[in-house]
Coordinates of C-alpha atoms in Angstrom, one line a residue:
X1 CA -25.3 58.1 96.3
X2 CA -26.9 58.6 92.7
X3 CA -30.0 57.7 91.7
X4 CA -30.0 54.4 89.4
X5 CA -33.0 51.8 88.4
X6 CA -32.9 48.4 90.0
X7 CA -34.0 45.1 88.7
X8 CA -34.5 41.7 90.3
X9 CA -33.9 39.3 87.6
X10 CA -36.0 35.9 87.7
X11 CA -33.9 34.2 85.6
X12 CA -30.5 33.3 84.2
X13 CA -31.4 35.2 80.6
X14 CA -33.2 38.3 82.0
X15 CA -29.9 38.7 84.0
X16 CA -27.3 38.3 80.9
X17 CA -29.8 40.6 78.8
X18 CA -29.8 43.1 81.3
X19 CA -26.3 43.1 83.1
X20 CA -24.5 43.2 79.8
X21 CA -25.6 47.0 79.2
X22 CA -22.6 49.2 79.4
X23 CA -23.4 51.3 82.8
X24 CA -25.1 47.9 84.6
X25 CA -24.0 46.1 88.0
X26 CA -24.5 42.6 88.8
X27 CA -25.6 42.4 92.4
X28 CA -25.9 39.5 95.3
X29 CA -25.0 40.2 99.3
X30 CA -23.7 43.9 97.9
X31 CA -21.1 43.8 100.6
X32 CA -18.5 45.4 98.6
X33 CA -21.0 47.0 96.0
X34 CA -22.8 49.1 98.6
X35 CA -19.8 50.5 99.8
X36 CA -18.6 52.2 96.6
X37 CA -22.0 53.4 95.9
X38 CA -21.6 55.1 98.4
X39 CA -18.0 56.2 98.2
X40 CA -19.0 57.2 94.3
X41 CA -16.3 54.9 93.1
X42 CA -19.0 52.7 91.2
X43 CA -22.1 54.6 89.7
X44 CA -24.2 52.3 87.9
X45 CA -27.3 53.5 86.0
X46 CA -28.5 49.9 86.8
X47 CA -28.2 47.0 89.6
X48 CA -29.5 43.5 88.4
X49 CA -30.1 41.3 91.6
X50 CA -29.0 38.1 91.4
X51 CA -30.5 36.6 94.8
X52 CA -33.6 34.7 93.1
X53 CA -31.1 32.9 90.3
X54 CA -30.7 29.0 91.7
X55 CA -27.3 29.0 92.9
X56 CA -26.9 28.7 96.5
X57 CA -26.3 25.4 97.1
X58 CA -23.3 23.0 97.9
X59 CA -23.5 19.5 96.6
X60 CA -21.0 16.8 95.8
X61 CA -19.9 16.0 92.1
X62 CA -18.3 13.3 90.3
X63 CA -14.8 14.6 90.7
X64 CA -15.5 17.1 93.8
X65 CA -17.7 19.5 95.3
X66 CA -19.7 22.0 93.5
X67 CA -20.3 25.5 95.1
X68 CA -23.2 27.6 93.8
X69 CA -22.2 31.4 93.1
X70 CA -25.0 32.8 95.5
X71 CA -24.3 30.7 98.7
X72 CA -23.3 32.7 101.6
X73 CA -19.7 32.6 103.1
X74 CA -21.3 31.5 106.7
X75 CA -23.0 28.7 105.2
X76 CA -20.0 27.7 103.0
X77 CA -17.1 27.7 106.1
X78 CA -19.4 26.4 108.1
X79 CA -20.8 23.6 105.4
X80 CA -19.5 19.6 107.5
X81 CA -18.2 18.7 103.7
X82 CA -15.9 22.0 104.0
X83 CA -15.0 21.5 107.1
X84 CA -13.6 17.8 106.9
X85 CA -12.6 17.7 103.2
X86 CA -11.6 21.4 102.5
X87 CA -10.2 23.0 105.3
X88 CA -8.0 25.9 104.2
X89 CA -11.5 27.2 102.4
X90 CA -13.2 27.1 105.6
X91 CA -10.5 28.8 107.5
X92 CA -9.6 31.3 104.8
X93 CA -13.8 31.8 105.2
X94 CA -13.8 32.5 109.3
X95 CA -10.3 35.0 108.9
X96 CA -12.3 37.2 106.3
X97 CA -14.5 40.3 107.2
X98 CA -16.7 39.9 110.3
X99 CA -19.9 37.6 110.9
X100 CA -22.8 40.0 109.9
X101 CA -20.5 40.5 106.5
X102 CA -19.9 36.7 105.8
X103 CA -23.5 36.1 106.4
X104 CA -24.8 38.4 103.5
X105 CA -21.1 37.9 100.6
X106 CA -21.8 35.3 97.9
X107 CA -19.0 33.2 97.0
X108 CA -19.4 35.1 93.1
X109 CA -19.0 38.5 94.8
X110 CA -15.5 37.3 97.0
X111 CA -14.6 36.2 93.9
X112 CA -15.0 39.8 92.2
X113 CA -14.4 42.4 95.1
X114 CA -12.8 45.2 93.9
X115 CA -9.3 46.5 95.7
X116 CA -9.1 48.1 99.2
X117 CA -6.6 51.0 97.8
X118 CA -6.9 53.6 99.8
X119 CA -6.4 55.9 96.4
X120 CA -8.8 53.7 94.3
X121 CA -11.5 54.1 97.1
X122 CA -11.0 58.2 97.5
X123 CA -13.1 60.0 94.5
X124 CA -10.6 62.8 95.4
X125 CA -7.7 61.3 94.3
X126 CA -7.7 61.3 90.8
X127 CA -4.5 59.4 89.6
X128 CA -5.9 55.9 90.0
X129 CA -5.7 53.9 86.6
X130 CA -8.2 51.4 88.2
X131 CA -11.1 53.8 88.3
X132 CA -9.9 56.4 85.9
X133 CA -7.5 54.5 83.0
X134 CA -4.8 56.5 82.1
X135 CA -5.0 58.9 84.8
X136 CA -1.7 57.7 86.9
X137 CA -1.6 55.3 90.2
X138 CA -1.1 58.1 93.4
X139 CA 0.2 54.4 95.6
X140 CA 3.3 54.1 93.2
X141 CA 4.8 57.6 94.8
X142 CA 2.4 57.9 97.7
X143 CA 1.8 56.0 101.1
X144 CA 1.9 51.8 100.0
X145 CA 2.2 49.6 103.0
X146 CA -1.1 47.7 102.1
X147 CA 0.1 47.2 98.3
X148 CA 1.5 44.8 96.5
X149 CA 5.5 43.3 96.1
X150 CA 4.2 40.8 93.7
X151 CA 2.0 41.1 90.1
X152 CA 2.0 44.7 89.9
X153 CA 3.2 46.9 87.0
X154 CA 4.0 50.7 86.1
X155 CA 0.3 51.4 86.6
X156 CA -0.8 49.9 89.8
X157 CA 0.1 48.1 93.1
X158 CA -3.0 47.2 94.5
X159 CA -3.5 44.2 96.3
X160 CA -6.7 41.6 95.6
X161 CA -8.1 41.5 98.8
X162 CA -9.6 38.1 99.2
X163 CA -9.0 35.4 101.8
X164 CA -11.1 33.2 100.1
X165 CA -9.7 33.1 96.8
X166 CA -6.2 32.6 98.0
X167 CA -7.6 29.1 99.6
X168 CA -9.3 28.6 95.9
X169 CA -5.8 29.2 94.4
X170 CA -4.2 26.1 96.5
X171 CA -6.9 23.8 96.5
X172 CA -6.8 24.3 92.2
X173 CA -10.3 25.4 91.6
X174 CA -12.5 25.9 88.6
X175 CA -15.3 28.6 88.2
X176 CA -18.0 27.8 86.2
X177 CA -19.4 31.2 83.7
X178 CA -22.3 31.3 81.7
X179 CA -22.7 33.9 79.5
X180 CA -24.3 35.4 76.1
X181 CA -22.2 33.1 74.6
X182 CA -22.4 29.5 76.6
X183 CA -20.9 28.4 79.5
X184 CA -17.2 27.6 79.7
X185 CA -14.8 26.9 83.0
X186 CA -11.8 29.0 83.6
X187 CA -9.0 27.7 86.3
X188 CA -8.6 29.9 89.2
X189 CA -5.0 30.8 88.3
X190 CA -6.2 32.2 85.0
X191 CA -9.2 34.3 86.2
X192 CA -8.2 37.1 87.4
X193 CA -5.8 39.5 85.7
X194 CA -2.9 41.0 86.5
X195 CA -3.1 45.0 85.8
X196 CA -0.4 45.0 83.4
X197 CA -1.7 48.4 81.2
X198 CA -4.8 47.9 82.1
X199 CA -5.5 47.8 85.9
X200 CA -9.5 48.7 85.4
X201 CA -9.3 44.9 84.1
X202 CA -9.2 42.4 87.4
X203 CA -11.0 39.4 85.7
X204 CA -11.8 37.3 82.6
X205 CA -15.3 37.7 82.8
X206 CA -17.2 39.4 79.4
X207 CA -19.9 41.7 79.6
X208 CA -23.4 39.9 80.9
X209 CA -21.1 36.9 82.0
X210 CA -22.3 35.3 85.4
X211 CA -20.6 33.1 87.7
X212 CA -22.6 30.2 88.3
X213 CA -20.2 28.2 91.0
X214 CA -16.9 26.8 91.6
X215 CA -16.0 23.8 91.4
X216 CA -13.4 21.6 93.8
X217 CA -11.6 18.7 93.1
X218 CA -12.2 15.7 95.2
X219 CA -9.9 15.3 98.3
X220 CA -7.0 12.8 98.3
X221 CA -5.7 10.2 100.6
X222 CA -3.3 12.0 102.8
X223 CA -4.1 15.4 101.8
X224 CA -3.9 18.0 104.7
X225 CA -4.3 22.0 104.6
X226 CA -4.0 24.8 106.5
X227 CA -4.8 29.1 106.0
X228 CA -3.1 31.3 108.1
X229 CA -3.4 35.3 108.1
X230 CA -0.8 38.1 109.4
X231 CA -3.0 41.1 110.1
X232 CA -3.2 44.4 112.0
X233 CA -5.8 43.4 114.3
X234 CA -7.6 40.2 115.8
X235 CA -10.6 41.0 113.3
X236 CA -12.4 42.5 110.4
X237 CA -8.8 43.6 108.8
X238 CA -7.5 42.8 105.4
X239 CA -4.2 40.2 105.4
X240 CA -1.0 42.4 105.2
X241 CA 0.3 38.5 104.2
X242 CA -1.3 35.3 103.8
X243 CA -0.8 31.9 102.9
X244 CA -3.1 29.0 102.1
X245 CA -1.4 25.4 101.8
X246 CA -2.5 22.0 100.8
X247 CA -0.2 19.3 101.3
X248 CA 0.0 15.6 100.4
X249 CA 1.7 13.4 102.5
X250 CA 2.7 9.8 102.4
X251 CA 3.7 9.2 105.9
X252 CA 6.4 12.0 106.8
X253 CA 7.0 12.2 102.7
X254 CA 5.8 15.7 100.8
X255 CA 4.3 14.1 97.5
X256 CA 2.9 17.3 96.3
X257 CA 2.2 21.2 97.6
X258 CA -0.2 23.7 96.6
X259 CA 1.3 26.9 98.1
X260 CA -0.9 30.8 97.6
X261 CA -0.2 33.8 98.5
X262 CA -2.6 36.5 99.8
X263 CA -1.9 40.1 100.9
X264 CA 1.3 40.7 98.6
X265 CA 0.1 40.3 95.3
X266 CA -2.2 42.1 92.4
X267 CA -4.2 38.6 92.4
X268 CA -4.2 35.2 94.5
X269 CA -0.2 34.3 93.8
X270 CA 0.6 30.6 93.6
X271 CA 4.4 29.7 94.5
X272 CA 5.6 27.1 91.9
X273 CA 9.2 28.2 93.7
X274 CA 8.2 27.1 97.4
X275 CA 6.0 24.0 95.7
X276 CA 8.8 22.3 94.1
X277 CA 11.2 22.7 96.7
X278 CA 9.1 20.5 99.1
X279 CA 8.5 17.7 96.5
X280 CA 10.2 14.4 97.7
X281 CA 11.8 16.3 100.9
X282 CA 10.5 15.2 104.7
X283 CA 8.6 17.2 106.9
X284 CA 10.2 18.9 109.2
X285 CA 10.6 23.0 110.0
X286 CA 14.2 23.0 108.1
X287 CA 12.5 21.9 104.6
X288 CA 9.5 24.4 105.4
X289 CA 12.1 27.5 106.2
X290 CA 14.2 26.2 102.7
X291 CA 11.1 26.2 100.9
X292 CA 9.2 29.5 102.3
X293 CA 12.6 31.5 101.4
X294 CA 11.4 31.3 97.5
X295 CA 7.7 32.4 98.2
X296 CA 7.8 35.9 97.7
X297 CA 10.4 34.8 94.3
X298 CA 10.8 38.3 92.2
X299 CA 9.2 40.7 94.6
X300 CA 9.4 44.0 93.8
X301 CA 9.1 46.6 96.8
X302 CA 8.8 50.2 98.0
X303 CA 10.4 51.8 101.3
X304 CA 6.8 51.1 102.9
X305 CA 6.1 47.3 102.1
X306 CA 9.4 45.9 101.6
X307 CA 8.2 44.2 105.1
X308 CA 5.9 41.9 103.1
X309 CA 8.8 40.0 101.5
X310 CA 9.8 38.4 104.7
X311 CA 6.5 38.2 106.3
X312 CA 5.3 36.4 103.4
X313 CA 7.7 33.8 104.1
X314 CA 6.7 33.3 107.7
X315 CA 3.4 32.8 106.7
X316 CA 4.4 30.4 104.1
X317 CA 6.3 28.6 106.4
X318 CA 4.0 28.8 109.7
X319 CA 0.8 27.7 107.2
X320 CA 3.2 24.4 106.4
X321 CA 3.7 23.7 109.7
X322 CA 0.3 23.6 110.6
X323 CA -0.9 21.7 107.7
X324 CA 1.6 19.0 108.4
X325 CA 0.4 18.9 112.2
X326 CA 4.2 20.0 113.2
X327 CA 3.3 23.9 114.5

């Protein structure tokens, strides 16, 4: 690990002023940071803590919930308001990472963890146009059965890796920045980028912006959710496909879905395809299958994760059934 100067910032402008310089971090739990400190993928000349800014609380809103950028994962699954009113975020939470890492990520750093590539994470590997622009993506012709079938481009395949944000994607989300120049709000579907030509580029965010919390609509009459995760193993292992769902119901009646993907696509991958194709149709496993079958819509595969494709649509399908209390 290199040497590099650390600051605590006291407050919201101290922060800005500081994080915006071209070779700074922005730190808080440090669950993903750490890591490629160490793995000299990132190498800051300067982490700013976040942890003494006043974001780390949950509290309930005109039009929803409010979620500080700084509360802990633990705290938010675990939160009774989650729990009743939210519960694909809570179980999106518990399938994530393992308990010692939930109890130190911030809601602001799931939101910006960098991929899991194998060839983004290897300093050795120098084609990876994520940590080197320009330089060539290795996945594209080497070893991809963790990448992505959905979002990606010419220059990379790597999946976002969060649980969490694919919960955020279906329950329609808002995250709040503050930055040199104001505060503004930016809908979950539009905050992070696709890598297009410029895979170093995952979010929205400008330099010295801060996310200050997310904000949740308020629950609806009828409205029932559901996360579920296809893995490798029990625990502590990225989704190879997931899907987060939020359904409401009149009765046996589909009013509306919210369908996201997770572990197929370059960022948290709604499914307008699968959505409408529930609208107005009764519950039953028929109408989920029918509908699941357009998840993974304009999936583009290699020999090594063409599997995702059809996962993805058991996931889809499975996630339905469980939200509509048919599984």
């Amino acid at each position: 690990m290199r040497a590099f100067d650390y600051l605590r910032a006291s407050d919201v402008e101290t922060a800005q002023s500081s994080g915006s310089k071209p070779d700074a971090r922005f730190i808080a739990g440090g669950t993903t940071l750490v890591d490629l400190l160490r793995l000299n993928v990132e190498r800051p000349a300067l982490l700013v803590d976040l942890a003494r800014l006043p974001w780390s609380t949950l509290e309930p809103v005109a039009n929803g919930v409010r979620i500080g950028a700084l509360l802990k994962n633990t705290e938010l699954a675990y939160h009774p308001l989650v729990v009743r009113d939210y519960a694909v975020l809570s179980q999106a939470l518990l399938a994530g990472a393992s308990p010692q890492i939930r109890n130190m990520a911030s809601v602001g750093g799931n939101l910006l963890q960098r991929t899991r590539c194998s060839y983004f994470r290897d300093v050795a590997v120098e084609a990876c146009n994520k940590r080197s622009p320009g330089s060539g993506c290795a996945a594209r012709e080497g070893y991809s059965r963790a990448h992505a079938v959905l979002g990606g481009s010419p220059h990379c395949i790597a999946v976002n890796p969060s649980d969490m944000c694919v919960a955020l994607a279906a329950l329609e989300a808002t995250i709040e920045l503050q930055g040199p120049r104001g505060s503004r709000h930016v809908a979950i579907a539009d905050f992070h980028t696709l890598p297009g030509d410029h895979p170093e580029i995952e979010s929205v965010l400008e330099p010295g912006e801060l996310v200050t919390s997310v904000l949740l609509p308020a629950t609806t009459a009828g409205r029932q959710s559901a996360y579920v995760k296809a893995r490798d193993r029990a625990s502590f292992a990225f989704a190879l496909a997931s899907a987060a769902v939020v359904l409401d119901l009149d009765g046996k009646q589909i009013r509306r879905a919210r369908v996201a993907l997770g572990g197929v696509a370059t960022k948290p991958w709604r499914c307008p395809e699968t959505e409408n194709a529930l609208v107005g149709k009764s519950v039953s496993a028929t109408t989920f299958a029918e509908a699941a079958s357009h998840a993974a819509s304009g999936a583009v595969a290699t020999n090594d994760n063409r599997f995702k494709i059809r996962l993805a649509e058991r996931v889809v399908a499975q996630a339905l059934a469980v939200a509509a209390g048919t599984a």
